[in-house]
Short mmCIF file of C-alpha atoms in Angstrom, two decimals:
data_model
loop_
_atom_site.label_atom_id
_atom_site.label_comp_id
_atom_site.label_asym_id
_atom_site.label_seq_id
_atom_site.Cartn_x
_atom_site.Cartn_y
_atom_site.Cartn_z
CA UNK L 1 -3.34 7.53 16.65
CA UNK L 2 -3.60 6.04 13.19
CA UNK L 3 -3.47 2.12 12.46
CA UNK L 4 -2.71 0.47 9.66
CA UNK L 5 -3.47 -3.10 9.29
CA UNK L 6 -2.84 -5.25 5.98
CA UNK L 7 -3.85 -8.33 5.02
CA UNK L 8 -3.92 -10.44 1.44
CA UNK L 9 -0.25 -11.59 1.10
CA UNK L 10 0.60 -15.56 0.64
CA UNK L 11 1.70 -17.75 -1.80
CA UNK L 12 1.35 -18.04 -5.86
CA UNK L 13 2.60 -19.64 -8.52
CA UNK L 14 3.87 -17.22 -11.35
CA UNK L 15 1.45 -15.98 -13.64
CA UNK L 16 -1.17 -15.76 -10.80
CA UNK L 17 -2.37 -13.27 -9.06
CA UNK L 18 -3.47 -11.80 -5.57
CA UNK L 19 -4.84 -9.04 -3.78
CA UNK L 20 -3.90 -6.73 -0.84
CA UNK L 21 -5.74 -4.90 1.26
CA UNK L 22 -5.09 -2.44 4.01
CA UNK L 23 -7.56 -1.05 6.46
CA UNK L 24 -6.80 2.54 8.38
CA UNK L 25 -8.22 3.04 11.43
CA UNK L 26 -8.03 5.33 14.50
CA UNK L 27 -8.35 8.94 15.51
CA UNK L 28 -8.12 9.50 11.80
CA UNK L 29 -9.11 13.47 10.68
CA UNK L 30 -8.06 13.00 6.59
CA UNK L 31 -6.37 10.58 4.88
CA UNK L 32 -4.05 11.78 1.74
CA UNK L 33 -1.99 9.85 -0.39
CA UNK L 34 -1.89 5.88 0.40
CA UNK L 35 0.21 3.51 -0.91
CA UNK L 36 1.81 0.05 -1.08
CA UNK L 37 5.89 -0.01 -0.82
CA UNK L 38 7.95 -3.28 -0.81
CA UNK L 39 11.21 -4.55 0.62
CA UNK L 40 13.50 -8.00 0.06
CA UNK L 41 16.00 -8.69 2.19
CA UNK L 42 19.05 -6.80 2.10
CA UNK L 43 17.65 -4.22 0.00
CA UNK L 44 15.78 -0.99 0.86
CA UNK L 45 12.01 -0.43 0.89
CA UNK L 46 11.18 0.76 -2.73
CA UNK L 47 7.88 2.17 -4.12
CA UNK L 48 5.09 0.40 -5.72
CA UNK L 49 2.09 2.43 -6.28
CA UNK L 50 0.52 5.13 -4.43
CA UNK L 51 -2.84 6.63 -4.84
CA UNK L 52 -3.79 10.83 -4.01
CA UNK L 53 -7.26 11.14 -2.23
CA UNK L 54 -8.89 12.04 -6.09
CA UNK L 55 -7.80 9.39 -7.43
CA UNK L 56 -4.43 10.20 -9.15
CA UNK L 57 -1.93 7.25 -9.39
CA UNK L 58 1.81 6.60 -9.62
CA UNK L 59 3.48 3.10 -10.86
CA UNK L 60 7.02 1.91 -10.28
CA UNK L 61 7.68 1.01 -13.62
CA UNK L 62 8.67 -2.58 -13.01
CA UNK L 63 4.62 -3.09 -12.37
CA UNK L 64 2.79 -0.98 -14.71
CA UNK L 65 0.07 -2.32 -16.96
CA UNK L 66 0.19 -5.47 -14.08
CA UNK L 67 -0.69 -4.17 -10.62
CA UNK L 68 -3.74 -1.85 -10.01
CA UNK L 69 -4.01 0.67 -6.82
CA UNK L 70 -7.52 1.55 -5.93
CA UNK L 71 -8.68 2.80 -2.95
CA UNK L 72 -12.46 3.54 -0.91
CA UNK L 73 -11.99 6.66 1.16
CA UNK L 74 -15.08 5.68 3.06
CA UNK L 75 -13.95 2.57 4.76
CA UNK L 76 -10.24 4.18 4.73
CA UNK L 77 -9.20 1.22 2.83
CA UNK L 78 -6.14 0.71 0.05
CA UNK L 79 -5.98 -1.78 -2.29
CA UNK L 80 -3.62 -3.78 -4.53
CA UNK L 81 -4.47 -5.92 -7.27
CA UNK L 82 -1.36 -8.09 -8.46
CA UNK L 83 -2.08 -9.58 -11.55
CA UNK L 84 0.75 -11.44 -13.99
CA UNK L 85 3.05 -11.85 -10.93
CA UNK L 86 6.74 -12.37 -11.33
CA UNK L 87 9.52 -14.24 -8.88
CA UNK L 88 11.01 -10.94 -9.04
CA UNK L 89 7.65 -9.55 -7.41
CA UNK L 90 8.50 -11.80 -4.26
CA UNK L 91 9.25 -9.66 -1.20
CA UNK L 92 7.33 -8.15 2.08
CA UNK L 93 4.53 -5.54 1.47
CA UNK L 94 4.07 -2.72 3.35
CA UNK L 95 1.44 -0.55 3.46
CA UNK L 96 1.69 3.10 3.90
CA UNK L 97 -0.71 6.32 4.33
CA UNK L 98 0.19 10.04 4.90
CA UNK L 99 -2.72 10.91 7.44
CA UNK L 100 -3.81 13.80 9.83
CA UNK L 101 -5.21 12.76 13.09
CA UNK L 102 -7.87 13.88 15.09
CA UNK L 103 -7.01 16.84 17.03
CA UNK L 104 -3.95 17.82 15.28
CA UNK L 105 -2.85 19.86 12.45
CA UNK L 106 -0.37 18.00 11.30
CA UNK L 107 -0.07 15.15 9.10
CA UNK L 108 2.21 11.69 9.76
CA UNK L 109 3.37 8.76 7.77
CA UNK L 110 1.84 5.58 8.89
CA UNK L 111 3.13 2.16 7.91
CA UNK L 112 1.26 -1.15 7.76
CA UNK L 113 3.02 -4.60 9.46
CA UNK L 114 3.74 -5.49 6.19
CA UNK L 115 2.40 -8.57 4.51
CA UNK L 116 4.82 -11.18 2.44
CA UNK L 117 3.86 -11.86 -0.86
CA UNK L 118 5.48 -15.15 -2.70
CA UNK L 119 5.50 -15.90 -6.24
CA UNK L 120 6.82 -18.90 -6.83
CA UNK L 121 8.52 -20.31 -10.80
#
């Protein structure tokens, strides 16, 4: 009903920086909170940043003051600027929106195929 498709992952040195993106798309009535989430191997899938429809924004702490969350409810679209990046930063990003499809009165978490991000010393 709902896709999510990111894209923007690859390869940096530290101290560089990249950008993700993540496109919605589907039988999509309202989208609500949307964030990015990240996951190493062996360990579970842990929060980045999220970002309500108005706005609002949340920060693990480990990224505050160097990744941004911004988002363009028009083209359904989520964003993640990475700025200062960190070895420690290195893992698989996923994507993720809490959305209400067409048709329905409910609302669903939808993940993204996740994108790997590597930051390299």
């Amino acid at each position: 009903q709902v896709q999510l498709v990111g894209s923007g992952g690859g390869l940096v040195q530290a101290g560089g920086s990249l950008r993700l993106s993540c496109a919605a798309s589907g039988r999509i009535f309202s989208i609500y909170t949307m964030g990015w989430y990240r996951q190493t191997s062996g360990k579970q899938r842990e929060l980045v940043a999220v970002i309500t429809r108005d706005g609002s924004t949340n920060y693990a702490d480990s990224v505050k003051g160097r990744f941004t969350i911004s988002r363009d409810n028009a083209k359904n679209t989520v964003y993640l600027q990475m700025n200062s990046l960190k070895p420690e930063d290195t893992a698989v990003y996923y994507c993720n929106a809490d959305a209400r499809p067409r048709g329905t009165y409910s609302r669903y978490d939808y993940w993204g195929q996740g994108t790997q991000v590597t930051v390299s010393s």
